[in-house]
PDB file of C-alpha atoms in Angstrom:
ATOM      1  CA  UNK C   1      72.855 163.626 111.120  1.00 37.00           C
ATOM      2  CA  UNK C   2      75.356 162.301 108.571  1.00 39.00           C
ATOM      3  CA  UNK C   3      79.011 163.208 108.601  1.00 40.00           C
ATOM      4  CA  UNK C   4      80.436 165.641 106.080  1.00 42.00           C
ATOM      5  CA  UNK C   5      83.010 164.142 103.778  1.00 51.00           C
ATOM      6  CA  UNK C   6      86.401 165.674 104.475  1.00 67.00           C
ATOM      7  CA  UNK C   7      88.773 166.933 101.770  1.00 80.00           C
ATOM      8  CA  UNK C   8      91.738 165.902 103.918  1.00 85.00           C
ATOM      9  CA  UNK C   9      92.512 162.185 103.795  1.00 86.00           C
ATOM     10  CA  UNK C  10      92.415 160.177 107.053  1.00 86.00           C
ATOM     11  CA  UNK C  11      95.502 158.250 105.897  1.00 90.00           C
ATOM     12  CA  UNK C  12      98.632 159.881 107.233  1.00 90.00           C
ATOM     13  CA  UNK C  13     100.803 159.038 104.257  1.00 90.00           C
ATOM     14  CA  UNK C  14      98.349 160.812 101.979  1.00 91.00           C
ATOM     15  CA  UNK C  15      98.253 163.829 104.317  1.00 93.00           C
ATOM     16  CA  UNK C  16     102.036 164.096 103.939  1.00 94.00           C
ATOM     17  CA  UNK C  17     101.696 163.816 100.147  1.00 93.00           C
ATOM     18  CA  UNK C  18      99.137 166.620 100.041  1.00 92.00           C
ATOM     19  CA  UNK C  19     101.263 168.781 102.349  1.00 94.00           C
ATOM     20  CA  UNK C  20     104.156 168.518  99.888  1.00 94.00           C
ATOM     21  CA  UNK C  21     101.800 169.484  97.059  1.00 92.00           C
ATOM     22  CA  UNK C  22     100.730 172.536  99.074  1.00 92.00           C
ATOM     23  CA  UNK C  23     104.372 173.448  99.690  1.00 93.00           C
ATOM     24  CA  UNK C  24     105.294 173.193  96.005  1.00 91.00           C
ATOM     25  CA  UNK C  25     102.231 175.224  94.992  1.00 90.00           C
ATOM     26  CA  UNK C  26     103.010 177.979  97.502  1.00 90.00           C
ATOM     27  CA  UNK C  27     106.610 178.185  96.296  1.00 92.00           C
ATOM     28  CA  UNK C  28     105.420 178.789  92.723  1.00 89.00           C
ATOM     29  CA  UNK C  29     102.300 180.860  93.360  1.00 87.00           C
ATOM     30  CA  UNK C  30     102.632 182.353  96.833  1.00 86.00           C
ATOM     31  CA  UNK C  31     103.846 185.748  95.626  1.00 87.00           C
ATOM     32  CA  UNK C  32     101.092 186.023  92.998  1.00 83.00           C
ATOM     33  CA  UNK C  33      98.411 185.185  95.547  1.00 82.00           C
ATOM     34  CA  UNK C  34      99.845 187.443  98.225  1.00 85.00           C
ATOM     35  CA  UNK C  35     100.623 184.585 100.602  1.00 88.00           C
ATOM     36  CA  UNK C  36     103.408 185.436 103.097  1.00 91.00           C
ATOM     37  CA  UNK C  37     106.553 183.342 102.701  1.00 91.00           C
ATOM     38  CA  UNK C  38     106.374 182.608 106.419  1.00 92.00           C
ATOM     39  CA  UNK C  39     103.246 180.522 105.878  1.00 92.00           C
ATOM     40  CA  UNK C  40     105.118 178.103 103.643  1.00 92.00           C
ATOM     41  CA  UNK C  41     108.066 178.030 106.031  1.00 94.00           C
ATOM     42  CA  UNK C  42     105.778 176.967 108.884  1.00 95.00           C
ATOM     43  CA  UNK C  43     104.050 174.393 106.687  1.00 95.00           C
ATOM     44  CA  UNK C  44     107.400 172.908 105.681  1.00 95.00           C
ATOM     45  CA  UNK C  45     108.461 172.681 109.337  1.00 96.00           C
ATOM     46  CA  UNK C  46     105.168 171.091 110.398  1.00 96.00           C
ATOM     47  CA  UNK C  47     105.371 168.609 107.517  1.00 96.00           C
ATOM     48  CA  UNK C  48     108.914 167.568 108.402  1.00 96.00           C
ATOM     49  CA  UNK C  49     107.920 167.176 112.057  1.00 96.00           C
ATOM     50  CA  UNK C  50     104.954 164.978 111.099  1.00 94.00           C
ATOM     51  CA  UNK C  51     107.100 162.815 108.785  1.00 94.00           C
ATOM     52  CA  UNK C  52     109.706 162.330 111.506  1.00 94.00           C
ATOM     53  CA  UNK C  53     107.068 161.519 114.119  1.00 93.00           C
ATOM     54  CA  UNK C  54     105.350 159.033 111.800  1.00 92.00           C
ATOM     55  CA  UNK C  55     108.626 157.219 111.173  1.00 92.00           C
ATOM     56  CA  UNK C  56     109.261 156.956 114.896  1.00 91.00           C
ATOM     57  CA  UNK C  57     105.713 155.819 115.676  1.00 89.00           C
ATOM     58  CA  UNK C  58     105.693 153.061 113.059  1.00 88.00           C
ATOM     59  CA  UNK C  59     109.301 151.901 113.256  1.00 85.00           C
ATOM     60  CA  UNK C  60     111.258 149.829 115.750  1.00 84.00           C
ATOM     61  CA  UNK C  61     110.934 152.590 118.371  1.00 79.00           C
ATOM     62  CA  UNK C  62     107.147 152.606 118.249  1.00 81.00           C
ATOM     63  CA  UNK C  63     105.319 152.783 121.551  1.00 86.00           C
ATOM     64  CA  UNK C  64     102.839 154.903 123.521  1.00 86.00           C
ATOM     65  CA  UNK C  65     105.145 157.920 123.735  1.00 90.00           C
ATOM     66  CA  UNK C  66     105.980 158.089 120.036  1.00 89.00           C
ATOM     67  CA  UNK C  67     102.355 157.387 119.129  1.00 89.00           C
ATOM     68  CA  UNK C  68     101.247 160.354 121.235  1.00 90.00           C
ATOM     69  CA  UNK C  69     103.928 162.575 119.675  1.00 93.00           C
ATOM     70  CA  UNK C  70     102.819 161.474 116.207  1.00 92.00           C
ATOM     71  CA  UNK C  71      99.171 162.268 116.968  1.00 92.00           C
ATOM     72  CA  UNK C  72     100.161 165.740 118.169  1.00 94.00           C
ATOM     73  CA  UNK C  73     102.348 166.404 115.109  1.00 95.00           C
ATOM     74  CA  UNK C  74      99.619 165.438 112.660  1.00 94.00           C
ATOM     75  CA  UNK C  75      97.019 167.430 114.538  1.00 94.00           C
ATOM     76  CA  UNK C  76      99.246 170.504 114.171  1.00 95.00           C
ATOM     77  CA  UNK C  77      99.961 169.803 110.484  1.00 95.00           C
ATOM     78  CA  UNK C  78      96.292 169.296 109.598  1.00 93.00           C
ATOM     79  CA  UNK C  79      95.353 172.486 111.439  1.00 93.00           C
ATOM     80  CA  UNK C  80      97.925 174.434 109.404  1.00 93.00           C
ATOM     81  CA  UNK C  81      96.768 172.915 106.124  1.00 92.00           C
ATOM     82  CA  UNK C  82      93.134 173.721 106.874  1.00 90.00           C
ATOM     83  CA  UNK C  83      94.079 177.294 107.774  1.00 91.00           C
ATOM     84  CA  UNK C  84      96.016 177.811 104.535  1.00 90.00           C
ATOM     85  CA  UNK C  85      93.204 176.374 102.435  1.00 87.00           C
ATOM     86  CA  UNK C  86      90.490 178.478 104.055  1.00 85.00           C
ATOM     87  CA  UNK C  87      92.538 181.675 104.368  1.00 86.00           C
ATOM     88  CA  UNK C  88      94.338 181.752 101.030  1.00 84.00           C
ATOM     89  CA  UNK C  89      92.726 179.318  98.596  1.00 81.00           C
ATOM     90  CA  UNK C  90      89.163 180.639  98.828  1.00 75.00           C
ATOM     91  CA  UNK C  91      89.645 184.429  99.002  1.00 62.00           C
ATOM     92  CA  UNK C  92      90.655 185.277  96.340  1.00 59.00           C
ATOM     93  CA  UNK C  93      89.393 181.972  94.903  1.00 64.00           C
ATOM     94  CA  UNK C  94      91.729 179.701  92.997  1.00 73.00           C
ATOM     95  CA  UNK C  95      90.790 178.367  89.593  1.00 75.00           C
ATOM     96  CA  UNK C  96      89.268 174.908  89.322  1.00 74.00           C
ATOM     97  CA  UNK C  97      92.438 173.641  87.630  1.00 75.00           C
ATOM     98  CA  UNK C  98      94.559 174.880  90.528  1.00 76.00           C
ATOM     99  CA  UNK C  99      92.260 173.216  93.062  1.00 76.00           C
ATOM    100  CA  UNK C 100      92.330 169.914  91.215  1.00 75.00           C
ATOM    101  CA  UNK C 101      96.127 170.039  90.937  1.00 76.00           C
ATOM    102  CA  UNK C 102      96.298 170.024  94.742  1.00 73.00           C
ATOM    103  CA  UNK C 103      93.808 167.217  95.207  1.00 73.00           C
ATOM    104  CA  UNK C 104      90.975 169.550  96.190  1.00 77.00           C
ATOM    105  CA  UNK C 105      87.445 169.570  94.805  1.00 66.00           C
ATOM    106  CA  UNK C 106      86.166 171.831  92.071  1.00 61.00           C
ATOM    107  CA  UNK C 107      83.873 174.700  92.975  1.00 57.00           C
ATOM    108  CA  UNK C 108      80.888 173.777  90.804  1.00 54.00           C
ATOM    109  CA  UNK C 109      78.040 174.696  93.139  1.00 53.00           C
ATOM    110  CA  UNK C 110      76.674 171.173  92.899  1.00 50.00           C
ATOM    111  CA  UNK C 111      76.527 169.141  96.135  1.00 55.00           C
ATOM    112  CA  UNK C 112      78.968 166.252  96.073  1.00 57.00           C
ATOM    113  CA  UNK C 113      77.248 162.891  95.951  1.00 62.00           C
ATOM    114  CA  UNK C 114      78.288 160.514  98.679  1.00 71.00           C
ATOM    115  CA  UNK C 115      80.160 157.501  97.428  1.00 76.00           C
ATOM    116  CA  UNK C 116      79.534 154.114  99.086  1.00 83.00           C
ATOM    117  CA  UNK C 117      82.159 152.964 101.599  1.00 85.00           C
ATOM    118  CA  UNK C 118      84.970 150.935 100.051  1.00 84.00           C
ATOM    119  CA  UNK C 119      86.180 148.942 103.052  1.00 86.00           C
ATOM    120  CA  UNK C 120      85.144 145.433 104.031  1.00 91.00           C
ATOM    121  CA  UNK C 121      84.383 144.597 107.653  1.00 93.00           C
ATOM    122  CA  UNK C 122      84.176 141.425 109.685  1.00 94.00           C
ATOM    123  CA  UNK C 123      83.454 140.522 113.313  1.00 94.00           C
ATOM    124  CA  UNK C 124      85.437 139.022 116.155  1.00 94.00           C
ATOM    125  CA  UNK C 125      83.508 137.282 118.927  1.00 94.00           C
ATOM    126  CA  UNK C 126      84.537 138.605 122.335  1.00 95.00           C
ATOM    127  CA  UNK C 127      82.357 136.376 124.542  1.00 93.00           C
ATOM    128  CA  UNK C 128      79.399 134.021 124.255  1.00 93.00           C
ATOM    129  CA  UNK C 129      77.155 132.603 126.972  1.00 94.00           C
ATOM    130  CA  UNK C 130      73.549 131.439 127.266  1.00 94.00           C
ATOM    131  CA  UNK C 131      72.415 132.667 123.889  1.00 94.00           C
ATOM    132  CA  UNK C 132      74.142 136.054 124.118  1.00 96.00           C
ATOM    133  CA  UNK C 133      77.156 136.853 121.969  1.00 96.00           C
ATOM    134  CA  UNK C 134      79.299 139.970 122.327  1.00 96.00           C
ATOM    135  CA  UNK C 135      81.325 140.932 119.273  1.00 96.00           C
ATOM    136  CA  UNK C 136      83.391 143.738 117.799  1.00 96.00           C
ATOM    137  CA  UNK C 137      83.358 144.870 114.163  1.00 95.00           C
ATOM    138  CA  UNK C 138      86.812 145.172 112.624  1.00 93.00           C
ATOM    139  CA  UNK C 139      88.213 146.125 109.237  1.00 91.00           C
ATOM    140  CA  UNK C 140      89.358 143.256 107.041  1.00 90.00           C
ATOM    141  CA  UNK C 141      92.280 145.373 105.789  1.00 82.00           C
ATOM    142  CA  UNK C 142      95.215 146.580 107.844  1.00 73.00           C
ATOM    143  CA  UNK C 143      94.863 150.062 106.342  1.00 66.00           C
ATOM    144  CA  UNK C 144      91.126 150.517 105.683  1.00 66.00           C
ATOM    145  CA  UNK C 145      90.291 152.931 102.834  1.00 66.00           C
ATOM    146  CA  UNK C 146      87.489 154.507 104.853  1.00 61.00           C
ATOM    147  CA  UNK C 147      87.877 156.693 107.897  1.00 54.00           C
ATOM    148  CA  UNK C 148      85.647 155.693 110.771  1.00 49.00           C
ATOM    149  CA  UNK C 149      84.061 159.144 110.845  1.00 48.00           C
ATOM    150  CA  UNK C 150      82.871 158.674 107.242  1.00 73.00           C
ATOM    151  CA  UNK C 151      80.909 155.525 108.128  1.00 84.00           C
ATOM    152  CA  UNK C 152      77.548 156.067 109.756  1.00 86.00           C
ATOM    153  CA  UNK C 153      76.781 152.486 110.683  1.00 91.00           C
ATOM    154  CA  UNK C 154      76.828 148.816 109.743  1.00 93.00           C
ATOM    155  CA  UNK C 155      74.056 146.606 108.402  1.00 94.00           C
ATOM    156  CA  UNK C 156      74.130 143.261 110.215  1.00 96.00           C
ATOM    157  CA  UNK C 157      73.020 140.174 108.279  1.00 97.00           C
ATOM    158  CA  UNK C 158      72.420 136.840 109.983  1.00 97.00           C
ATOM    159  CA  UNK C 159      71.383 133.302 109.254  1.00 97.00           C
ATOM    160  CA  UNK C 160      71.085 130.189 111.435  1.00 97.00           C
ATOM    161  CA  UNK C 161      71.804 126.666 110.251  1.00 97.00           C
ATOM    162  CA  UNK C 162      70.704 123.555 112.148  1.00 97.00           C
ATOM    163  CA  UNK C 163      73.152 120.670 112.348  1.00 95.00           C
ATOM    164  CA  UNK C 164      73.313 119.054 108.913  1.00 94.00           C
ATOM    165  CA  UNK C 165      71.349 121.882 107.303  1.00 95.00           C
ATOM    166  CA  UNK C 166      67.700 122.904 107.447  1.00 95.00           C
ATOM    167  CA  UNK C 167      64.834 120.881 106.057  1.00 95.00           C
ATOM    168  CA  UNK C 168      62.621 122.424 103.385  1.00 94.00           C
ATOM    169  CA  UNK C 169      60.037 123.116 106.054  1.00 94.00           C
ATOM    170  CA  UNK C 170      62.555 124.852 108.318  1.00 94.00           C
ATOM    171  CA  UNK C 171      63.942 126.906 105.437  1.00 93.00           C
ATOM    172  CA  UNK C 172      60.433 128.077 104.508  1.00 93.00           C
ATOM    173  CA  UNK C 173      59.528 128.905 108.101  1.00 93.00           C
ATOM    174  CA  UNK C 174      59.573 132.343 109.780  1.00 92.00           C
ATOM    175  CA  UNK C 175      63.273 132.076 110.716  1.00 92.00           C
ATOM    176  CA  UNK C 176      64.363 130.936 107.245  1.00 94.00           C
ATOM    177  CA  UNK C 177      66.915 128.493 108.615  1.00 97.00           C
ATOM    178  CA  UNK C 178      69.852 127.860 106.294  1.00 97.00           C
ATOM    179  CA  UNK C 179      70.102 124.659 104.290  1.00 96.00           C
ATOM    180  CA  UNK C 180      73.798 125.218 103.440  1.00 95.00           C
ATOM    181  CA  UNK C 181      76.646 127.367 104.641  1.00 94.00           C
ATOM    182  CA  UNK C 182      76.467 130.689 102.737  1.00 93.00           C
ATOM    183  CA  UNK C 183      79.422 131.785 100.650  1.00 91.00           C
ATOM    184  CA  UNK C 184      78.578 135.506 100.882  1.00 92.00           C
ATOM    185  CA  UNK C 185      76.375 137.672 103.067  1.00 92.00           C
ATOM    186  CA  UNK C 186      73.824 138.023 100.277  1.00 91.00           C
ATOM    187  CA  UNK C 187      72.343 134.718 101.400  1.00 90.00           C
ATOM    188  CA  UNK C 188      71.581 136.058 104.883  1.00 95.00           C
ATOM    189  CA  UNK C 189      68.701 138.082 106.299  1.00 94.00           C
ATOM    190  CA  UNK C 190      69.092 141.706 107.420  1.00 94.00           C
ATOM    191  CA  UNK C 191      68.926 141.633 111.207  1.00 95.00           C
ATOM    192  CA  UNK C 192      69.587 145.224 112.251  1.00 94.00           C
ATOM    193  CA  UNK C 193      71.724 148.316 111.732  1.00 93.00           C
ATOM    194  CA  UNK C 194      74.246 149.234 114.423  1.00 94.00           C
ATOM    195  CA  UNK C 195      76.181 152.448 114.876  1.00 90.00           C
ATOM    196  CA  UNK C 196      78.853 151.150 117.256  1.00 92.00           C
ATOM    197  CA  UNK C 197      81.596 148.617 116.669  1.00 93.00           C
ATOM    198  CA  UNK C 198      81.021 146.767 119.952  1.00 95.00           C
ATOM    199  CA  UNK C 199      77.618 145.115 120.054  1.00 95.00           C
ATOM    200  CA  UNK C 200      75.557 142.239 121.406  1.00 96.00           C
ATOM    201  CA  UNK C 201      73.527 139.653 119.541  1.00 96.00           C
ATOM    202  CA  UNK C 202      70.852 137.541 121.236  1.00 96.00           C
ATOM    203  CA  UNK C 203      69.558 134.133 120.125  1.00 96.00           C
ATOM    204  CA  UNK C 204      66.472 132.155 121.074  1.00 96.00           C
ATOM    205  CA  UNK C 205      66.938 129.169 123.370  1.00 95.00           C
ATOM    206  CA  UNK C 206      65.744 126.808 120.626  1.00 96.00           C
ATOM    207  CA  UNK C 207      68.652 127.881 118.428  1.00 96.00           C
ATOM    208  CA  UNK C 208      71.420 127.001 120.868  1.00 96.00           C
ATOM    209  CA  UNK C 209      73.861 124.498 119.458  1.00 96.00           C
ATOM    210  CA  UNK C 210      73.112 125.540 115.886  1.00 97.00           C
ATOM    211  CA  UNK C 211      75.557 127.473 113.694  1.00 97.00           C
ATOM    212  CA  UNK C 212      75.139 131.232 113.334  1.00 97.00           C
ATOM    213  CA  UNK C 213      76.434 132.940 110.179  1.00 97.00           C
ATOM    214  CA  UNK C 214      76.853 136.725 110.126  1.00 97.00           C
ATOM    215  CA  UNK C 215      78.146 139.307 107.664  1.00 96.00           C
ATOM    216  CA  UNK C 216      78.405 143.110 107.628  1.00 96.00           C
ATOM    217  CA  UNK C 217      78.181 146.003 105.186  1.00 94.00           C
ATOM    218  CA  UNK C 218      79.344 149.495 106.111  1.00 92.00           C
ATOM    219  CA  UNK C 219      77.003 152.349 105.205  1.00 90.00           C
ATOM    220  CA  UNK C 220      77.155 156.146 105.023  1.00 85.00           C
ATOM    221  CA  UNK C 221      73.645 156.864 103.865  1.00 74.00           C
ATOM    222  CA  UNK C 222      70.287 155.302 103.189  1.00 68.00           C
ATOM    223  CA  UNK C 223      71.368 153.638  99.957  1.00 71.00           C
ATOM    224  CA  UNK C 224      75.159 153.912 100.255  1.00 83.00           C
ATOM    225  CA  UNK C 225      76.309 150.498 101.368  1.00 89.00           C
ATOM    226  CA  UNK C 226      79.774 149.051 100.955  1.00 89.00           C
ATOM    227  CA  UNK C 227      80.824 145.556  99.854  1.00 91.00           C
ATOM    228  CA  UNK C 228      79.889 142.416 101.746  1.00 92.00           C
ATOM    229  CA  UNK C 229      82.301 141.401 104.440  1.00 93.00           C
ATOM    230  CA  UNK C 230      83.288 137.729 104.816  1.00 94.00           C
ATOM    231  CA  UNK C 231      80.792 135.374 106.437  1.00 95.00           C
ATOM    232  CA  UNK C 232      81.712 134.623 110.060  1.00 95.00           C
ATOM    233  CA  UNK C 233      80.284 131.472 111.638  1.00 95.00           C
ATOM    234  CA  UNK C 234      80.159 130.199 115.218  1.00 96.00           C
ATOM    235  CA  UNK C 235      78.198 127.797 117.375  1.00 96.00           C
ATOM    236  CA  UNK C 236      75.360 129.499 119.262  1.00 96.00           C
ATOM    237  CA  UNK C 237      76.035 129.133 123.004  1.00 95.00           C
TER     238      UNK C 237
END
């Protein structure tokens, strides 16, 4: 079963931004909508606590303790934001313009189409021995635009190049050996789809000593695939 796209961003800086938008909206419209002032007071306190915790967790004092405190603070803030949205922004319903002003989706009764993932992913080899390679899929960017829970899997593309490049006969054969090093993953063959980031890849004994080239595309649906990741190459053990 696919994951439901969340209205709340996975990026903590954007969560803080939306919390401030909520606070400003409640200050202007809370009385009209019958929202108790205490709700905004709690939201302001939770937002400040999350901002402070984030600064501590990402600054010079970062460490396991501050990371744990930051996780707890954001869990509390997100819970409060979800409560306010469900309790006060749906009954009575806000107008579409009000929803959009707070970064929320319009109520149009039409299912939202999934957008393809935006992030690029690569692989890091963890170990290789006797034709078996263990690797982990990692984001190319330090702050990936996609949350992991919005990605349902990764298409794995692979090609194998003999030393000096394949002959015409090898390239036309069942394994489609590579004649040149590929620039992008589009020149590789789809090997499999994996759902985990840590995986294994097996090679035939006859391919040992050749160069393996792999590339990945994140996916969140049958046709929703993200951009090609960079081509990673290594010698087959």
